[in-house]
Amino acid sequence: MATFLLIVLLAILFGDVGYGLQINITVLDNATTQGAVCLDGSPPAYYFDKGFDTGLSNWIIFLDGGGWCESISDCKNRSITEKGSSKNMKNQSQFAGILHNTPQQNPDFYNWNRVWVNYSDGSSFTGDVEHVDPENKLYFRGARLFKAVMDDLWRKGMQYAKNVISAY
Ligand SMILES: *[C@@H]1O[C@H](CO)[C@@H](O)[C@H](O)[C@H]1NC(C)=O
Ligand SMILES: *[C@@H]1O[C@H](CO)[C@@H](O)[C@H](O)[C@H]1NC(C)=O
Ligand SMILES: *[C@@H]1O[C@H](CO)[C@@H](O)[C@H](O)[C@H]1NC(C)=O
Ligand SMILES: *[C@@H]1O[C@H](CO)[C@@H](O)[C@H](O)[C@H]1NC(C)=O
Ligand SMILES: *[C@@H]1O[C@H](CO)[C@@H](O)[C@H](O)[C@H]1NC(C)=O
């Protein structure tokens, strides 16, 4: 009985609660040719788990947040963190809540295509500045980064989507 309870407890802790779902990073190396880059010039990146069954043509896209950097010094500091560079992002991310793939944890979207787009441009995916800060090699290209990620998801099936929800 005690063993059984322990197994149930472990299953709750490590199964349903969602510690298990690890999703590999997708790095868009080619996007750099269109100048779509993070603050430090590294390529855009996101995490994607494909939908299934009735969720195949539905997409939920989570845009990562984190405020703006507001000066060169501030942006420079950010550019060496995971909020300014894909070089510092983890190879795998844990998907939980509205990104999980079980109806227990995510009743509404578990079988949708689920995407986490990391935030690494310092201005909420808005920048489109050709000029590169010469001294610090900083890039302000959030809008291009957003477009490059959406284009890639488009090719991966979003063009056939019936529903797309963006969460922020
Ligand atoms: C995720 O990456 C690991 C390590 O590179 C690899 O072994 C695994 O097959 C990948 N998983 C998927 C679903 O691509
Ligand atoms: C990236 O660019 C290279 C060279 O142009 C090309 O061979 C490759 O297919 C591209 N990869 C993707 C994922 O588009
Ligand atoms: C950036 O980091 C440097 C070194 O740690 C620090 O002196 C400076 O105050 C930081 N700049 C901002 C705007 O936080
Ligand atoms: C990138 O996304 C993963 C997804 O869960 C997260 O663990 C990591 O902290 C994110 N990086 C940033 C910049 O927030
Ligand atoms: C992440 O993946 C890259 C490229 O596949 C690899 O060089 C690096 O060692 C990996 N890092 C970790 C922490 O697994």
GROMACS .gro file of C-alpha atoms and ligand atoms in nm:
model
  238
    1MET     CA    1   0.000   0.000   0.000
    2ALA     CA    2   0.275   0.241   0.095
    3THR     CA    3   0.463   0.155  -0.224
    4PHE     CA    4   0.151   0.208  -0.426
    5LEU     CA    5   0.094   0.547  -0.266
    6LEU     CA    6   0.453   0.641  -0.329
    7ILE     CA    7   0.422   0.551  -0.697
    8VAL     CA    8   0.102   0.753  -0.724
    9LEU     CA    9   0.270   1.044  -0.552
   10LEU     CA   10   0.571   1.026  -0.782
   11ALA     CA   11   0.340   1.007  -1.081
   12ILE     CA   12   0.164   1.320  -0.963
   13LEU     CA   13   0.488   1.499  -0.892
   14PHE     CA   14   0.674   1.406  -1.207
   15GLY     CA   15   0.402   1.308  -1.451
   16ASP     CA   16   0.084   1.509  -1.459
   17VAL     CA   17   0.234   1.822  -1.317
   18GLY     CA   18   0.438   1.836  -1.632
   19TYR     CA   19   0.803   1.828  -1.538
   20GLY     CA   20   0.846   1.572  -1.814
   21LEU     CA   21   0.779   1.767  -2.131
   22GLN     CA   22   1.111   1.884  -2.270
   23ILE     CA   23   1.106   2.063  -2.604
   24ASN     CA   24   1.415   2.117  -2.817
   25ILE     CA   25   1.513   2.463  -2.928
   26THR     CA   26   1.483   2.566  -3.294
   27VAL     CA   27   1.747   2.818  -3.396
   28LEU     CA   28   1.685   3.005  -3.723
   29ASP     CA   29   2.041   3.041  -3.841
   30ASN     CA   30   1.928   3.142  -4.189
   31ALA     CA   31   1.728   3.437  -4.062
   32THR     CA   32   2.051   3.628  -4.005
   33THR     CA   33   2.078   3.673  -4.383
   34GLN     CA   34   1.767   3.895  -4.360
   35GLY     CA   35   1.920   4.078  -4.068
   36ALA     CA   36   1.677   3.916  -3.825
   37VAL     CA   37   1.887   3.891  -3.512
   38CYS     CA   38   1.886   3.925  -3.135
   39LEU     CA   39   2.043   4.221  -2.957
   40ASP     CA   40   2.388   4.063  -2.982
   41GLY     CA   41   2.352   3.959  -3.348
   42SER     CA   42   2.275   3.592  -3.279
   43PRO     CA   43   1.991   3.417  -3.469
   44PRO     CA   44   1.629   3.406  -3.347
   45ALA     CA   45   1.511   3.099  -3.160
   46TYR     CA   46   1.193   2.938  -3.040
   47TYR     CA   47   1.057   2.612  -2.898
   48PHE     CA   48   0.789   2.421  -3.088
   49ASP     CA   49   0.582   2.112  -3.010
   50LYS     CA   50   0.371   1.990  -3.300
   51GLY     CA   51  -0.004   1.954  -3.263
   52PHE     CA   52  -0.190   1.629  -3.309
   53ASP     CA   53  -0.537   1.480  -3.370
   54THR     CA   54  -0.806   1.749  -3.372
   55GLY     CA   55  -0.552   2.015  -3.273
   56LEU     CA   56  -0.342   1.985  -3.588
   57SER     CA   57  -0.470   2.301  -3.752
   58ASN     CA   58  -0.476   2.512  -3.436
   59TRP     CA   59  -0.184   2.712  -3.304
   60ILE     CA   60  -0.108   2.880  -2.974
   61ILE     CA   61   0.195   3.105  -2.974
   62PHE     CA   62   0.339   3.238  -2.655
   63LEU     CA   63   0.548   3.550  -2.695
   64ASP     CA   64   0.795   3.572  -2.414
   65GLY     CA   65   0.808   3.903  -2.227
   66GLY     CA   66   1.059   4.092  -2.018
   67GLY     CA   67   1.039   4.469  -2.055
   68TRP     CA   68   1.264   4.693  -2.262
   69CYS     CA   69   1.624   4.791  -2.230
   70GLU     CA   70   1.643   5.168  -2.226
   71SER     CA   71   2.000   5.275  -2.286
   72ILE     CA   72   2.306   5.144  -2.467
   73SER     CA   73   2.454   5.034  -2.136
   74ASP     CA   74   2.130   4.863  -2.037
   75CYS     CA   75   2.098   4.689  -2.378
   76LYS     CA   76   2.463   4.591  -2.374
   77ASN     CA   77   2.417   4.423  -2.038
   78ARG     CA   78   2.108   4.247  -2.162
   79SER     CA   79   2.281   4.129  -2.480
   80ILE     CA   80   2.497   3.888  -2.284
   81THR     CA   81   2.199   3.726  -2.111
   82GLU     CA   82   1.933   3.488  -2.245
   83LYS     CA   83   1.711   3.793  -2.290
   84GLY     CA   84   1.942   3.932  -2.557
   85SER     CA   85   2.104   3.635  -2.723
   86SER     CA   86   2.005   3.291  -2.845
   87LYS     CA   87   2.356   3.176  -2.757
   88ASN     CA   88   2.253   3.181  -2.395
   89MET     CA   89   1.921   3.004  -2.434
   90LYS     CA   90   1.878   2.649  -2.315
   91ASN     CA   91   1.879   2.363  -2.569
   92GLN     CA   92   1.557   2.241  -2.421
   93SER     CA   93   1.269   2.407  -2.251
   94GLN     CA   94   1.002   2.267  -2.023
   95PHE     CA   95   0.651   2.316  -2.151
   96ALA     CA   96   0.383   2.346  -1.883
   97GLY     CA   97   0.039   2.501  -1.837
   98ILE     CA   98  -0.110   2.620  -2.166
   99LEU     CA   99   0.186   2.468  -2.351
  100HIS     CA  100   0.160   2.118  -2.203
  101ASN     CA  101   0.047   1.821  -2.412
  102THR     CA  102  -0.198   1.650  -2.177
  103PRO     CA  103  -0.566   1.734  -2.129
  104GLN     CA  104  -0.514   1.707  -1.751
  105GLN     CA  105  -0.278   2.001  -1.742
  106ASN     CA  106  -0.394   2.184  -2.051
  107PRO     CA  107  -0.758   2.099  -2.128
  108ASP     CA  108  -0.810   2.359  -2.400
  109PHE     CA  109  -0.492   2.349  -2.606
  110TYR     CA  110  -0.310   2.024  -2.526
  111ASN     CA  111  -0.321   1.896  -2.884
  112TRP     CA  112  -0.267   2.230  -3.058
  113ASN     CA  113   0.063   2.329  -3.212
  114ARG     CA  114   0.232   2.500  -2.918
  115VAL     CA  115   0.510   2.753  -2.953
  116TRP     CA  116   0.721   2.953  -2.712
  117VAL     CA  117   0.900   3.240  -2.882
  118ASN     CA  118   1.188   3.364  -2.677
  119TYR     CA  119   1.231   3.734  -2.633
  120SER     CA  120   1.577   3.857  -2.719
  121ASP     CA  121   1.552   4.195  -2.892
  122GLY     CA  122   1.502   4.429  -2.598
  123SER     CA  123   1.200   4.616  -2.738
  124SER     CA  124   0.902   4.376  -2.750
  125PHE     CA  125   0.960   4.255  -3.108
  126THR     CA  126   0.940   4.607  -3.254
  127GLY     CA  127   1.283   4.722  -3.374
  128ASP     CA  128   1.370   4.747  -3.744
  129VAL     CA  129   1.688   4.951  -3.744
  130GLU     CA  130   1.944   4.877  -4.014
  131HIS     CA  131   2.217   5.067  -3.831
  132VAL     CA  132   2.429   4.858  -3.597
  133ASP     CA  133   2.566   5.032  -3.290
  134PRO     CA  134   2.932   5.030  -3.397
  135GLU     CA  135   3.104   5.034  -3.062
  136ASN     CA  136   2.892   4.777  -2.887
  137LYS     CA  137   2.771   4.573  -3.187
  138LEU     CA  138   2.411   4.595  -3.077
  139TYR     CA  139   2.122   4.523  -3.311
  140PHE     CA  140   1.767   4.658  -3.277
  141ARG     CA  141   1.578   4.420  -3.501
  142GLY     CA  142   1.283   4.281  -3.305
  143ALA     CA  143   1.028   4.325  -3.586
  144ARG     CA  144   1.246   4.132  -3.828
  145LEU     CA  145   1.299   3.865  -3.569
  146PHE     CA  146   0.923   3.832  -3.522
  147LYS     CA  147   0.869   3.809  -3.898
  148ALA     CA  148   1.141   3.546  -3.941
  149VAL     CA  149   0.985   3.328  -3.671
  150MET     CA  150   0.632   3.368  -3.812
  151ASP     CA  151   0.755   3.289  -4.165
  152ASP     CA  152   0.916   2.973  -4.036
  153LEU     CA  153   0.602   2.865  -3.847
  154TRP     CA  154   0.400   2.950  -4.156
  155ARG     CA  155   0.607   2.699  -4.355
  156LYS     CA  156   0.574   2.444  -4.075
  157GLY     CA  157   0.197   2.444  -4.118
  158MET     CA  158   0.058   2.767  -3.978
  159GLN     CA  159  -0.049   2.860  -4.331
  160TYR     CA  160  -0.319   2.592  -4.297
  161ALA     CA  161  -0.431   2.705  -3.953
  162LYS     CA  162  -0.796   2.740  -3.860
  163ASN     CA  163  -0.723   2.915  -3.531
  164VAL     CA  164  -0.419   3.100  -3.407
  165ILE     CA  165  -0.397   3.246  -3.059
  166SER     CA  166  -0.111   3.460  -2.950
  167ALA     CA  167  -0.051   3.489  -2.579
  168TYR     CA  168   0.169   3.748  -2.417
  169LIG     C1  169   1.601   1.668  -2.896
  169LIG     O1  170   1.741   1.679  -2.891
  169LIG     C2  171   1.802   1.562  -2.843
  169LIG     C3  172   1.949   1.592  -2.821
  169LIG     O2  173   2.004   1.659  -2.929
  169LIG     C4  174   1.778   1.449  -2.943
  169LIG     O3  175   1.838   1.331  -2.898
  169LIG     C5  176   1.627   1.429  -2.957
  169LIG     O4  177   1.601   1.333  -3.055
  169LIG     C6  178   1.559   1.558  -2.992
  169LIG     N1  179   1.416   1.538  -2.985
  169LIG     C7  180   1.335   1.569  -3.085
  169LIG     C8  181   1.189   1.546  -3.061
  169LIG     O5  182   1.375   1.616  -3.190
  170LIG     C1  183   1.956   2.769  -4.494
  170LIG     O1  184   2.036   2.817  -4.598
  170LIG     C2  185   2.114   2.718  -4.661
  170LIG     C3  186   2.209   2.786  -4.758
  170LIG     O2  187   2.145   2.885  -4.831
  170LIG     C4  188   2.020   2.619  -4.730
  170LIG     O3  189   2.093   2.519  -4.794
  170LIG     C5  190   1.929   2.558  -4.624
  170LIG     O4  191   1.835   2.475  -4.685
  170LIG     C6  192   1.857   2.665  -4.546
  170LIG     N1  193   1.788   2.602  -4.434
  170LIG     C7  194   1.664   2.627  -4.405
  170LIG     C8  195   1.610   2.560  -4.284
  170LIG     O5  196   1.594   2.703  -4.470
  171LIG     C1  197   2.566   4.742  -1.693
  171LIG     O1  198   2.660   4.661  -1.628
  171LIG     C2  199   2.768   4.736  -1.573
  171LIG     C3  200   2.870   4.636  -1.522
  171LIG     O2  201   2.810   4.543  -1.438
  171LIG     C4  202   2.716   4.829  -1.468
  171LIG     O3  203   2.822   4.906  -1.416
  171LIG     C5  204   2.613   4.921  -1.529
  171LIG     O4  205   2.554   5.003  -1.430
  171LIG     C6  206   2.505   4.842  -1.599
  171LIG     N1  207   2.418   4.932  -1.671
  171LIG     C7  208   2.288   4.943  -1.645
  171LIG     C8  209   2.213   5.045  -1.722
  171LIG     O5  210   2.229   4.871  -1.565
  172LIG     C1  211   1.343   3.103  -2.332
  172LIG     O1  212   1.239   3.018  -2.319
  172LIG     C2  213   1.252   2.918  -2.225
  172LIG     C3  214   1.120   2.851  -2.241
  172LIG     O2  215   1.064   2.802  -2.134
  172LIG     C4  216   1.281   2.972  -2.087
  172LIG     O3  217   1.316   2.868  -2.002
  172LIG     C5  218   1.394   3.070  -2.095
  172LIG     O4  219   1.412   3.133  -1.971
  172LIG     C6  220   1.361   3.171  -2.200
  172LIG     N1  221   1.459   3.269  -2.212
  172LIG     C7  222   1.428   3.393  -2.189
  172LIG     C8  223   1.504   3.491  -2.262
  172LIG     O5  224   1.341   3.429  -2.117
  173LIG     C1  225   2.328   2.247  -2.701
  173LIG     O1  226   2.332   2.214  -2.839
  173LIG     C2  227   2.450   2.256  -2.904
  173LIG     C3  228   2.435   2.229  -3.052
  173LIG     O2  229   2.376   2.106  -3.075
  173LIG     C4  230   2.569   2.184  -2.842
  173LIG     O3  231   2.688   2.226  -2.903
  173LIG     C5  232   2.572   2.215  -2.693
  173LIG     O4  233   2.675   2.140  -2.632
  173LIG     C6  234   2.441   2.183  -2.627
  173LIG     N1  235   2.444   2.230  -2.489
  173LIG     C7  236   2.397   2.159  -2.389
  173LIG     C8  237   2.401   2.225  -2.256
  173LIG     O5  238   2.351   2.049  -2.403
   0.00000   0.00000   0.00000
